[in-house]
mmCIF file of C-alpha atoms and ligand atoms in Angstrom:
data_model
loop_
_atom_site.group_PDB
_atom_site.id
_atom_site.type_symbol
_atom_site.label_atom_id
_atom_site.label_comp_id
_atom_site.label_asym_id
_atom_site.label_seq_id
_atom_site.Cartn_x
_atom_site.Cartn_y
_atom_site.Cartn_z
ATOM 1 C CA MET A 1 -19.161 -8.399 26.504
ATOM 2 C CA GLU A 2 -19.119 -10.412 23.226
ATOM 3 C CA THR A 3 -16.104 -11.526 21.408
ATOM 4 C CA VAL A 4 -15.215 -10.274 17.877
ATOM 5 C CA VAL A 5 -12.369 -11.719 15.688
ATOM 6 C CA SER A 6 -11.562 -11.055 12.156
ATOM 7 C CA GLY A 7 -8.454 -10.727 10.207
ATOM 8 C CA ILE A 8 -6.884 -9.878 6.483
ATOM 9 C CA ARG A 9 -4.461 -11.715 4.632
ATOM 10 C CA PRO A 10 -1.018 -9.575 4.302
ATOM 11 C CA THR A 11 -0.972 -10.211 0.413
ATOM 12 C CA GLY A 12 -0.440 -6.620 -0.738
ATOM 13 C CA ASN A 13 -2.016 -3.322 0.477
ATOM 14 C CA LEU A 14 -5.433 -2.596 1.763
ATOM 15 C CA HIS A 15 -8.101 -1.812 -0.771
ATOM 16 C CA LEU A 16 -11.520 -0.195 -0.766
ATOM 17 C CA GLY A 17 -13.212 -3.965 -0.891
ATOM 18 C CA ASN A 18 -11.324 -4.720 2.492
ATOM 19 C CA TYR A 19 -12.135 -1.252 3.734
ATOM 20 C CA PHE A 20 -15.967 -1.424 3.156
ATOM 21 C CA GLY A 21 -16.552 -5.243 3.667
ATOM 22 C CA ALA A 22 -14.195 -5.544 6.632
ATOM 23 C CA VAL A 23 -12.155 -2.773 8.386
ATOM 24 C CA LYS A 24 -15.193 -0.273 8.438
ATOM 25 C CA SER A 25 -16.918 -2.667 10.726
ATOM 26 C CA PHE A 26 -13.790 -3.030 12.888
ATOM 27 C CA ILE A 27 -13.562 0.642 13.582
ATOM 28 C CA GLN A 28 -17.135 0.553 14.944
ATOM 29 C CA MET A 29 -16.848 -2.488 16.879
ATOM 30 C CA GLN A 30 -13.851 -1.908 18.549
ATOM 31 C CA ASN A 31 -15.900 0.620 20.817
ATOM 32 C CA GLU A 32 -18.523 -2.013 21.648
ATOM 33 C CA TYR A 33 -17.088 -5.282 21.659
ATOM 34 C CA ASN A 34 -14.003 -7.250 23.105
ATOM 35 C CA CYS A 35 -12.122 -7.162 19.625
ATOM 36 C CA PHE A 36 -9.052 -9.163 18.119
ATOM 37 C CA PHE A 37 -8.133 -7.944 14.568
ATOM 38 C CA PHE A 38 -5.204 -9.972 13.378
ATOM 39 C CA ILE A 39 -2.918 -10.201 10.250
ATOM 40 C CA ALA A 40 -3.484 -13.788 8.807
ATOM 41 C CA ASP A 41 0.380 -14.516 7.894
ATOM 42 C CA TRP A 42 -0.010 -18.393 7.781
ATOM 43 C CA HIS A 43 -2.847 -17.962 5.344
ATOM 44 C CA SER A 44 -0.605 -16.022 2.749
ATOM 45 C CA LEU A 45 1.448 -19.143 2.654
ATOM 46 C CA THR A 46 -1.084 -21.064 0.180
ATOM 47 C CA THR A 47 0.263 -18.829 -2.614
ATOM 48 C CA ARG A 48 4.184 -19.118 -1.715
ATOM 49 C CA PRO A 49 5.228 -15.759 -0.948
ATOM 50 C CA LYS A 50 9.097 -14.900 -0.687
ATOM 51 C CA PRO A 51 10.481 -14.982 2.691
ATOM 52 C CA GLU A 52 11.516 -11.135 2.583
ATOM 53 C CA ASN A 53 7.869 -10.295 1.743
ATOM 54 C CA ILE A 54 6.295 -11.873 4.831
ATOM 55 C CA ILE A 55 7.202 -9.697 7.370
ATOM 56 C CA ASN A 56 7.207 -6.589 5.154
ATOM 57 C CA SER A 57 3.290 -7.073 4.315
ATOM 58 C CA ALA A 58 2.600 -7.883 7.613
ATOM 59 C CA CYS A 59 4.129 -4.351 8.646
ATOM 60 C CA THR A 60 2.077 -2.902 5.805
ATOM 61 C CA ILE A 61 -1.172 -4.073 7.017
ATOM 62 C CA LEU A 62 -0.376 -3.069 10.532
ATOM 63 C CA ALA A 63 0.340 0.495 9.578
ATOM 64 C CA GLU A 64 -2.853 0.448 7.248
ATOM 65 C CA TYR A 65 -5.118 -0.902 10.098
ATOM 66 C CA LEU A 66 -4.024 1.987 12.347
ATOM 67 C CA ALA A 67 -4.311 4.469 9.451
ATOM 68 C CA CYS A 68 -7.724 3.473 9.226
ATOM 69 C CA GLY A 69 -8.450 4.137 12.911
ATOM 70 C CA ILE A 70 -8.164 0.591 14.611
ATOM 71 C CA ASP A 71 -6.953 1.710 18.069
ATOM 72 C CA PRO A 72 -4.753 -0.766 19.763
ATOM 73 C CA GLU A 73 -5.866 0.661 23.135
ATOM 74 C CA LYS A 74 -9.443 -0.396 22.416
ATOM 75 C CA ALA A 75 -9.033 -3.595 20.346
ATOM 76 C CA THR A 76 -6.229 -6.105 20.349
ATOM 77 C CA ILE A 77 -4.176 -6.188 17.139
ATOM 78 C CA TYR A 78 -1.599 -8.932 16.290
ATOM 79 C CA ILE A 79 -0.055 -11.107 13.651
ATOM 80 C CA GLN A 80 -1.286 -14.652 13.492
ATOM 81 C CA SER A 81 1.810 -16.332 13.671
ATOM 82 C CA ASP A 82 2.596 -15.125 17.035
ATOM 83 C CA VAL A 83 0.262 -17.119 18.514
ATOM 84 C CA LYS A 84 0.971 -20.680 18.097
ATOM 85 C CA GLU A 85 -2.073 -21.870 20.143
ATOM 86 C CA ILE A 86 -4.130 -21.325 16.799
ATOM 87 C CA LEU A 87 -2.023 -24.175 15.305
ATOM 88 C CA GLU A 88 -2.856 -26.564 17.821
ATOM 89 C CA LEU A 89 -6.561 -25.780 17.471
ATOM 90 C CA TYR A 90 -6.334 -26.092 13.869
ATOM 91 C CA LEU A 91 -4.872 -29.712 14.145
ATOM 92 C CA PHE A 92 -7.708 -30.749 16.651
ATOM 93 C CA LEU A 93 -10.268 -29.368 14.069
ATOM 94 C CA ASN A 94 -8.617 -31.030 11.029
ATOM 95 C CA MET A 95 -9.057 -34.532 12.748
ATOM 96 C CA ASN A 96 -12.866 -33.983 12.395
ATOM 97 C CA ALA A 97 -12.701 -32.255 8.966
ATOM 98 C CA TYR A 98 -13.856 -34.226 6.163
ATOM 99 C CA LEU A 99 -11.889 -34.524 2.707
ATOM 100 C CA GLY A 100 -15.172 -34.171 0.814
ATOM 101 C CA GLU A 101 -16.600 -31.230 2.512
ATOM 102 C CA LEU A 102 -13.358 -29.422 2.314
ATOM 103 C CA GLU A 103 -12.945 -30.273 -1.424
ATOM 104 C CA ARG A 104 -16.605 -28.613 -2.227
ATOM 105 C CA THR A 105 -15.763 -25.297 -0.988
ATOM 106 C CA THR A 106 -15.980 -22.971 -3.822
ATOM 107 C CA THR A 107 -12.674 -21.046 -2.778
ATOM 108 C CA PHE A 108 -10.937 -24.411 -2.959
ATOM 109 C CA LYS A 109 -12.355 -25.244 -6.273
ATOM 110 C CA GLU A 110 -11.435 -21.880 -7.715
ATOM 111 C CA LYS A 111 -7.895 -21.869 -6.214
ATOM 112 C CA ALA A 112 -7.258 -25.436 -7.686
ATOM 113 C CA ARG A 113 -8.407 -23.966 -11.097
ATOM 114 C CA SER A 114 -6.283 -20.842 -10.852
ATOM 115 C CA GLN A 115 -2.960 -22.290 -9.341
ATOM 116 C CA PRO A 116 -3.123 -26.051 -10.762
ATOM 117 C CA ASP A 117 0.566 -26.947 -10.065
ATOM 118 C CA ASN A 118 0.139 -26.020 -6.328
ATOM 119 C CA VAL A 119 -3.217 -27.491 -5.053
ATOM 120 C CA ASN A 120 -1.576 -27.958 -1.601
ATOM 121 C CA ALA A 121 -3.182 -29.189 1.668
ATOM 122 C CA GLY A 122 -3.025 -25.521 3.037
ATOM 123 C CA LEU A 123 -5.432 -24.632 0.546
ATOM 124 C CA LEU A 124 -7.879 -27.734 1.153
ATOM 125 C CA THR A 125 -7.644 -26.864 5.048
ATOM 126 C CA TYR A 126 -7.966 -23.239 4.743
ATOM 127 C CA PRO A 127 -11.279 -23.210 6.412
ATOM 128 C CA THR A 128 -10.055 -25.060 9.392
ATOM 129 C CA LEU A 129 -7.386 -22.626 9.706
ATOM 130 C CA MET A 130 -9.727 -19.778 9.516
ATOM 131 C CA ALA A 131 -12.175 -21.762 11.993
ATOM 132 C CA ALA A 132 -9.266 -22.042 14.483
ATOM 133 C CA ASP A 133 -8.476 -18.306 14.106
ATOM 134 C CA ILE A 134 -12.050 -17.526 15.154
ATOM 135 C CA LEU A 135 -12.795 -20.392 17.559
ATOM 136 C CA ILE A 136 -9.609 -19.597 19.596
ATOM 137 C CA HIS A 137 -11.106 -16.585 20.882
ATOM 138 C CA LYS A 138 -14.534 -17.987 21.243
ATOM 139 C CA ALA A 139 -15.900 -15.244 18.911
ATOM 140 C CA ALA A 140 -19.514 -14.623 18.717
ATOM 141 C CA LYS A 141 -18.872 -12.097 15.778
ATOM 142 C CA VAL A 142 -17.018 -11.892 12.733
ATOM 143 C CA PRO A 143 -17.005 -8.879 10.515
ATOM 144 C CA VAL A 144 -16.294 -10.104 6.940
ATOM 145 C CA GLY A 145 -17.427 -9.223 3.283
ATOM 146 C CA LYS A 146 -19.906 -11.654 1.280
ATOM 147 C CA ASP A 147 -17.016 -13.529 -0.338
ATOM 148 C CA GLN A 148 -16.397 -15.322 3.120
ATOM 149 C CA GLU A 149 -19.683 -16.742 3.749
ATOM 150 C CA GLN A 150 -18.747 -20.256 2.966
ATOM 151 C CA ASN A 151 -15.820 -20.164 5.115
ATOM 152 C CA MET A 152 -18.013 -18.735 7.851
ATOM 153 C CA GLU A 153 -20.478 -21.492 7.435
ATOM 154 C CA MET A 154 -17.591 -24.272 7.868
ATOM 155 C CA ALA A 155 -16.472 -22.321 10.986
ATOM 156 C CA ARG A 156 -20.011 -22.641 12.380
ATOM 157 C CA LYS A 157 -20.077 -26.446 11.373
ATOM 158 C CA PHE A 158 -16.801 -27.029 12.921
ATOM 159 C CA ALA A 159 -17.960 -25.413 16.104
ATOM 160 C CA ARG A 160 -21.408 -27.242 16.111
ATOM 161 C CA ARG A 161 -19.280 -30.751 15.375
ATOM 162 C CA PHE A 162 -16.902 -30.036 18.369
ATOM 163 C CA ASN A 163 -19.678 -29.356 20.856
ATOM 164 C CA SER A 164 -21.758 -32.386 19.864
ATOM 165 C CA MET A 165 -18.688 -34.812 19.515
ATOM 166 C CA TYR A 166 -17.556 -34.216 23.036
ATOM 167 C CA ASP A 167 -21.163 -33.262 24.387
ATOM 168 C CA VAL A 168 -20.248 -29.667 25.597
ATOM 169 C CA GLU A 169 -21.480 -26.242 24.952
ATOM 170 C CA PHE A 170 -17.966 -24.834 24.598
ATOM 171 C CA PHE A 171 -17.668 -23.092 21.314
ATOM 172 C CA PRO A 172 -20.287 -20.345 20.378
ATOM 173 C CA GLU A 173 -21.124 -20.389 16.644
ATOM 174 C CA PRO A 174 -19.693 -17.452 15.134
ATOM 175 C CA ALA A 175 -22.145 -15.296 13.127
ATOM 176 C CA SER A 176 -20.808 -13.214 10.175
ATOM 177 C CA PHE A 177 -21.247 -9.469 10.969
ATOM 178 C CA SER A 178 -22.002 -6.547 8.640
ATOM 179 C CA LEU A 179 -23.021 -2.933 9.186
ATOM 180 C CA ALA A 180 -25.198 -2.997 6.304
ATOM 181 C CA ALA A 181 -28.355 -5.048 6.200
ATOM 182 C CA LYS A 182 -26.564 -7.692 4.202
ATOM 183 C CA ALA A 183 -22.921 -8.547 3.675
ATOM 184 C CA VAL A 184 -21.127 -6.280 1.339
ATOM 185 C CA LYS A 185 -19.329 -6.868 -1.886
ATOM 186 C CA ILE A 186 -17.538 -4.061 -3.294
ATOM 187 C CA PRO A 187 -17.310 -4.695 -7.182
ATOM 188 C CA GLY A 188 -14.338 -4.197 -9.383
ATOM 189 C CA LEU A 189 -14.299 -1.450 -11.819
ATOM 190 C CA ASP A 190 -13.156 -3.741 -14.710
ATOM 191 C CA GLY A 191 -16.624 -5.413 -15.148
ATOM 192 C CA SER A 192 -15.508 -8.370 -13.065
ATOM 193 C CA GLY A 193 -17.637 -9.278 -10.016
ATOM 194 C CA LYS A 194 -15.525 -8.316 -7.372
ATOM 195 C CA MET A 195 -12.733 -6.151 -6.184
ATOM 196 C CA GLY A 196 -9.874 -8.501 -5.283
ATOM 197 C CA LYS A 197 -6.072 -8.556 -5.171
ATOM 198 C CA SER A 198 -6.079 -11.896 -7.476
ATOM 199 C CA GLU A 199 -8.527 -9.829 -9.802
ATOM 200 C CA GLY A 200 -5.789 -7.230 -10.184
ATOM 201 C CA ASN A 201 -8.535 -4.688 -10.118
ATOM 202 C CA CYS A 202 -8.003 -2.819 -6.924
ATOM 203 C CA ILE A 203 -8.247 0.928 -5.821
ATOM 204 C CA TYR A 204 -5.914 0.841 -2.742
ATOM 205 C CA LEU A 205 -6.047 2.929 0.338
ATOM 206 C CA HIS A 206 -2.693 4.365 -0.461
ATOM 207 C CA ASP A 207 -3.507 5.168 -4.074
ATOM 208 C CA ASP A 208 -3.000 9.049 -4.945
ATOM 209 C CA ALA A 209 -5.200 11.110 -7.073
ATOM 210 C CA THR A 210 -3.446 10.425 -10.312
ATOM 211 C CA THR A 211 -3.559 6.791 -9.724
ATOM 212 C CA ILE A 212 -7.246 6.842 -8.912
ATOM 213 C CA LYS A 213 -8.194 8.906 -11.736
ATOM 214 C CA LYS A 214 -6.398 6.580 -14.211
ATOM 215 C CA LYS A 215 -8.066 3.340 -12.703
ATOM 216 C CA VAL A 216 -11.671 4.932 -12.604
ATOM 217 C CA MET A 217 -11.434 6.459 -15.870
ATOM 218 C CA LYS A 218 -10.771 2.944 -17.399
ATOM 219 C CA ALA A 219 -14.099 1.624 -15.539
ATOM 220 C CA VAL A 220 -16.095 -0.277 -17.892
ATOM 221 C CA THR A 221 -19.491 1.222 -19.015
ATOM 222 C CA ASP A 222 -21.898 0.854 -21.959
ATOM 223 C CA SER A 223 -23.636 2.744 -24.414
ATOM 224 C CA GLY A 224 -25.909 4.425 -22.277
ATOM 225 C CA PRO A 225 -29.556 3.971 -21.517
ATOM 226 C CA THR A 226 -32.295 4.198 -24.305
ATOM 227 C CA GLN A 227 -35.402 3.848 -22.432
ATOM 228 C CA PRO A 228 -36.177 6.145 -19.133
ATOM 229 C CA ASN A 229 -36.108 4.479 -15.829
ATOM 230 C CA SER A 230 -34.470 1.228 -16.991
ATOM 231 C CA GLU A 231 -33.024 -1.215 -14.948
ATOM 232 C CA LYS A 232 -29.076 -0.546 -14.694
ATOM 233 C CA PRO A 233 -26.673 -3.262 -16.108
ATOM 234 C CA GLU A 234 -24.165 -4.786 -13.637
ATOM 235 C CA VAL A 235 -21.095 -2.474 -14.977
ATOM 236 C CA ILE A 236 -23.367 0.788 -14.336
ATOM 237 C CA GLN A 237 -24.904 -0.367 -10.991
ATOM 238 C CA ASN A 238 -20.985 -1.035 -9.896
ATOM 239 C CA LEU A 239 -20.245 2.591 -10.381
ATOM 240 C CA PHE A 240 -23.457 3.737 -8.602
ATOM 241 C CA THR A 241 -22.114 1.257 -5.708
ATOM 242 C CA PHE A 242 -18.956 3.489 -5.608
ATOM 243 C CA LEU A 243 -20.962 6.571 -5.630
ATOM 244 C CA ASP A 244 -23.114 5.124 -2.804
ATOM 245 C CA ILE A 245 -20.088 4.557 -0.474
ATOM 246 C CA VAL A 246 -17.858 7.389 -1.143
ATOM 247 C CA SER A 247 -19.932 10.008 -2.347
ATOM 248 C CA THR A 248 -22.575 12.468 -1.065
ATOM 249 C CA LYS A 249 -26.368 11.544 -1.258
ATOM 250 C CA GLU A 250 -26.824 14.586 -3.407
ATOM 251 C CA ALA A 251 -24.238 13.182 -5.795
ATOM 252 C CA TYR A 252 -25.701 9.960 -6.070
ATOM 253 C CA ASP A 253 -29.270 11.318 -6.580
ATOM 254 C CA TYR A 254 -28.083 13.626 -9.281
ATOM 255 C CA TYR A 255 -26.418 10.848 -11.215
ATOM 256 C CA ASN A 256 -29.415 8.520 -10.687
ATOM 257 C CA GLU A 257 -31.702 11.112 -12.071
ATOM 258 C CA LYS A 258 -29.404 11.621 -15.155
ATOM 259 C CA TRP A 259 -29.543 7.818 -15.573
ATOM 260 C CA ASN A 260 -33.444 7.872 -15.140
ATOM 261 C CA ASP A 261 -33.936 10.499 -17.717
ATOM 262 C CA CYS A 262 -31.219 8.962 -20.121
ATOM 263 C CA SER A 263 -29.077 12.354 -20.200
ATOM 264 C CA ILE A 264 -26.283 10.542 -18.029
ATOM 265 C CA ARG A 265 -22.352 11.238 -19.234
ATOM 266 C CA TYR A 266 -20.171 8.660 -17.889
ATOM 267 C CA GLY A 267 -17.235 10.943 -18.152
ATOM 268 C CA ASP A 268 -18.828 13.175 -15.489
ATOM 269 C CA LEU A 269 -19.749 10.688 -13.187
ATOM 270 C CA LYS A 270 -16.126 9.178 -13.153
ATOM 271 C CA LYS A 271 -14.706 12.332 -12.675
ATOM 272 C CA GLN A 272 -16.855 12.840 -9.533
ATOM 273 C CA LEU A 273 -16.158 9.310 -8.400
ATOM 274 C CA ALA A 274 -12.431 9.704 -8.737
ATOM 275 C CA GLU A 275 -12.552 13.142 -6.878
ATOM 276 C CA ASP A 276 -14.458 11.655 -4.162
ATOM 277 C CA ILE A 277 -12.291 8.420 -3.724
ATOM 278 C CA THR A 278 -9.244 10.638 -3.659
ATOM 279 C CA ASN A 279 -10.951 12.875 -0.911
ATOM 280 C CA PHE A 280 -11.939 9.552 1.004
ATOM 281 C CA ASN A 281 -8.115 8.359 0.632
ATOM 282 C CA ALA A 282 -6.613 11.459 1.505
ATOM 283 C CA PRO A 283 -6.318 11.405 5.329
ATOM 284 C CA ILE A 284 -5.736 7.598 5.352
ATOM 285 C CA ARG A 285 -3.043 8.002 2.861
ATOM 286 C CA GLU A 286 -1.172 10.309 5.031
ATOM 287 C CA LYS A 287 -1.708 8.459 8.245
ATOM 288 C CA ILE A 288 -0.230 5.339 6.308
ATOM 289 C CA ARG A 289 2.926 7.185 5.691
ATOM 290 C CA GLU A 290 3.343 8.563 9.309
ATOM 291 C CA TYR A 291 2.834 4.856 10.640
ATOM 292 C CA SER A 292 4.766 2.960 8.061
ATOM 293 C CA SER A 293 7.781 4.871 8.844
ATOM 294 C CA ASN A 294 7.505 4.501 12.490
ATOM 295 C CA THR A 295 8.765 0.916 12.774
ATOM 296 C CA GLY A 296 9.252 1.352 16.559
ATOM 297 C CA LEU A 297 5.722 1.515 17.238
ATOM 298 C CA LEU A 298 4.665 -0.881 14.954
ATOM 299 C CA ASP A 299 6.937 -3.452 16.851
ATOM 300 C CA LYS A 300 5.446 -2.063 20.146
ATOM 301 C CA ILE A 301 1.911 -2.684 18.965
ATOM 302 C CA ALA A 302 2.461 -6.011 17.447
ATOM 303 C CA LEU A 303 4.194 -7.266 20.741
ATOM 304 C CA MET A 304 1.542 -5.970 22.961
ATOM 305 C CA GLY A 305 -1.419 -7.559 20.743
ATOM 306 C CA ALA A 306 0.504 -10.817 20.533
ATOM 307 C CA GLU A 307 0.774 -10.937 24.510
ATOM 308 C CA LYS A 308 -3.026 -10.241 24.916
ATOM 309 C CA ALA A 309 -4.065 -12.574 21.901
ATOM 310 C CA ARG A 310 -1.922 -15.199 23.628
ATOM 311 C CA GLU A 311 -3.438 -14.879 26.969
ATOM 312 C CA SER A 312 -6.882 -15.527 25.483
ATOM 313 C CA ALA A 313 -5.713 -18.404 23.380
ATOM 314 C CA GLN A 314 -3.877 -20.135 26.057
ATOM 315 C CA LYS A 315 -7.266 -19.960 28.077
ATOM 316 C CA THR A 316 -9.161 -21.542 25.241
ATOM 317 C CA ILE A 317 -6.603 -24.161 24.217
ATOM 318 C CA LYS A 318 -6.185 -25.411 27.849
ATOM 319 C CA GLU A 319 -9.818 -26.357 28.305
ATOM 320 C CA VAL A 320 -9.951 -27.894 24.657
ATOM 321 C CA ARG A 321 -7.119 -29.900 25.584
ATOM 322 C CA GLU A 322 -9.068 -31.211 28.692
ATOM 323 C CA ILE A 323 -12.386 -31.876 26.666
ATOM 324 C CA ILE A 324 -10.416 -33.938 24.182
ATOM 325 C CA GLY A 325 -8.998 -35.824 26.890
ATOM 326 C CA PHE A 326 -5.298 -34.611 26.863
ATOM 327 C CA ARG A 327 -4.581 -33.926 30.733
HETATM 328 P P1 TYM B 1 -9.030 -11.419 2.730
HETATM 329 O O1 TYM B 1 -7.682 -11.179 2.998
HETATM 330 O O2 TYM B 1 -9.177 -11.829 1.205
HETATM 331 O O3 TYM B 1 -9.961 -10.119 2.908
HETATM 332 C C1 TYM B 1 -10.239 -9.335 4.031
HETATM 333 C C2 TYM B 1 -11.548 -8.949 4.314
HETATM 334 O O4 TYM B 1 -11.943 -8.109 3.200
HETATM 335 C C3 TYM B 1 -12.964 -8.503 2.666
HETATM 336 N N1 TYM B 1 -13.049 -8.357 1.229
HETATM 337 C C4 TYM B 1 -14.191 -7.699 0.672
HETATM 338 N N2 TYM B 1 -15.465 -7.225 1.151
HETATM 339 C C5 TYM B 1 -16.284 -6.769 0.173
HETATM 340 N N3 TYM B 1 -16.046 -6.621 -1.106
HETATM 341 C C6 TYM B 1 -14.873 -6.947 -1.696
HETATM 342 N N4 TYM B 1 -14.671 -6.789 -2.852
HETATM 343 C C7 TYM B 1 -13.746 -7.603 -0.827
HETATM 344 N N5 TYM B 1 -12.440 -8.134 -0.813
HETATM 345 C C8 TYM B 1 -12.173 -8.641 0.487
HETATM 346 C C9 TYM B 1 -13.141 -9.979 2.933
HETATM 347 O O5 TYM B 1 -14.398 -10.530 2.952
HETATM 348 C C10 TYM B 1 -12.539 -10.305 4.405
HETATM 349 O O6 TYM B 1 -13.233 -9.791 5.245
HETATM 350 N N6 TYM B 1 -10.249 -15.985 5.095
HETATM 351 C C11 TYM B 1 -9.637 -14.258 5.012
HETATM 352 C C12 TYM B 1 -8.965 -13.933 6.132
HETATM 353 C C13 TYM B 1 -9.209 -14.780 7.323
HETATM 354 C C14 TYM B 1 -10.286 -14.457 8.215
HETATM 355 C C15 TYM B 1 -10.049 -15.226 9.356
HETATM 356 C C16 TYM B 1 -11.047 -13.406 8.336
HETATM 357 C C17 TYM B 1 -8.241 -15.456 7.668
HETATM 358 N N7 TYM B 1 -8.883 -16.078 9.074
HETATM 359 C C18 TYM B 1 -10.773 -15.424 10.452
HETATM 360 C C19 TYM B 1 -12.101 -13.504 9.410
HETATM 361 C C20 TYM B 1 -11.916 -14.402 10.239
HETATM 362 C C21 TYM B 1 -9.590 -13.685 3.826
HETATM 363 O O7 TYM B 1 -9.052 -14.142 2.737
HETATM 364 O O8 TYM B 1 -9.579 -12.285 3.705
#
């Protein structure tokens, strides 16, 4: 059975971008693959979180994974920092990761720009840690959103480099996976390209009806189409992307027709969208509340996941040491 690995940084709650870009695939893949889904707490250190927030944020994501329907009996769910073998692989991979290629990654350049007083080595070597996360279980598939494409290319490059350097066929090249035909990018409703925590434009899975309505009604629009069947500008296309993921086909077609014959009323569309997002969230929101309060269960699941993940990681790292020459 093929192995699947993916993770999410615990820097807040899960939002619709996380869900439709990654978690939705996790839920489906856990039935068909050997899955490892983790909480990337080491990755969150690049932005200096407060100590008290680290464990709380990990618990939040764990509860939200479960609320979404990730089943600890089917998939291994764990916290990254419980599996120290990842760090050893990170070190090995870093020895053959070059400054030039790391500096050229878009995410590094963006972070260096957005936090100029904290351009740390962890940011620079973010792609090697991510590669270590994936290669530690020799994953074949990695469900991620479109924003992770460059990191995935780096992971493949590091896998190939290791194999050719030691003349082995050890690491499979991990492929990005998406349920849709191509990688998913959930937009923000504020006119910015993508929904994201650092963009501050998220609709969270735990948001209630009032919060969702407020966020959706504020979505950026334009003055409306003047020509029938015209192409949709990006901000309008964004609204339709949301209709496509949370509403019925009938609702989508209805507003699409209204767009095409220039009779669309954005207020109506937004009301529909707010209602459909609220309905989508409702059952997940309820389960988030249940799981969050059951800390005993969360501890048990994290412990069980850590054991299973360590077992797999130890097997890989033992072989890696031998290949490199540590016997
Ligand atoms: P992170 O924590 O930023 O996001 C977690 C997952 O959610 C996806 N995602 C989106 N997909 C579509 N549209 C959006 N607006 C959107 N926003 C977020 C991301 O693509 C991602 O799949 N580096 C990773 C975490 C990580 C990881 C790994 C992932 C660390 N190690 C190993 C896979 C394998 C990150 O920062 O994702």
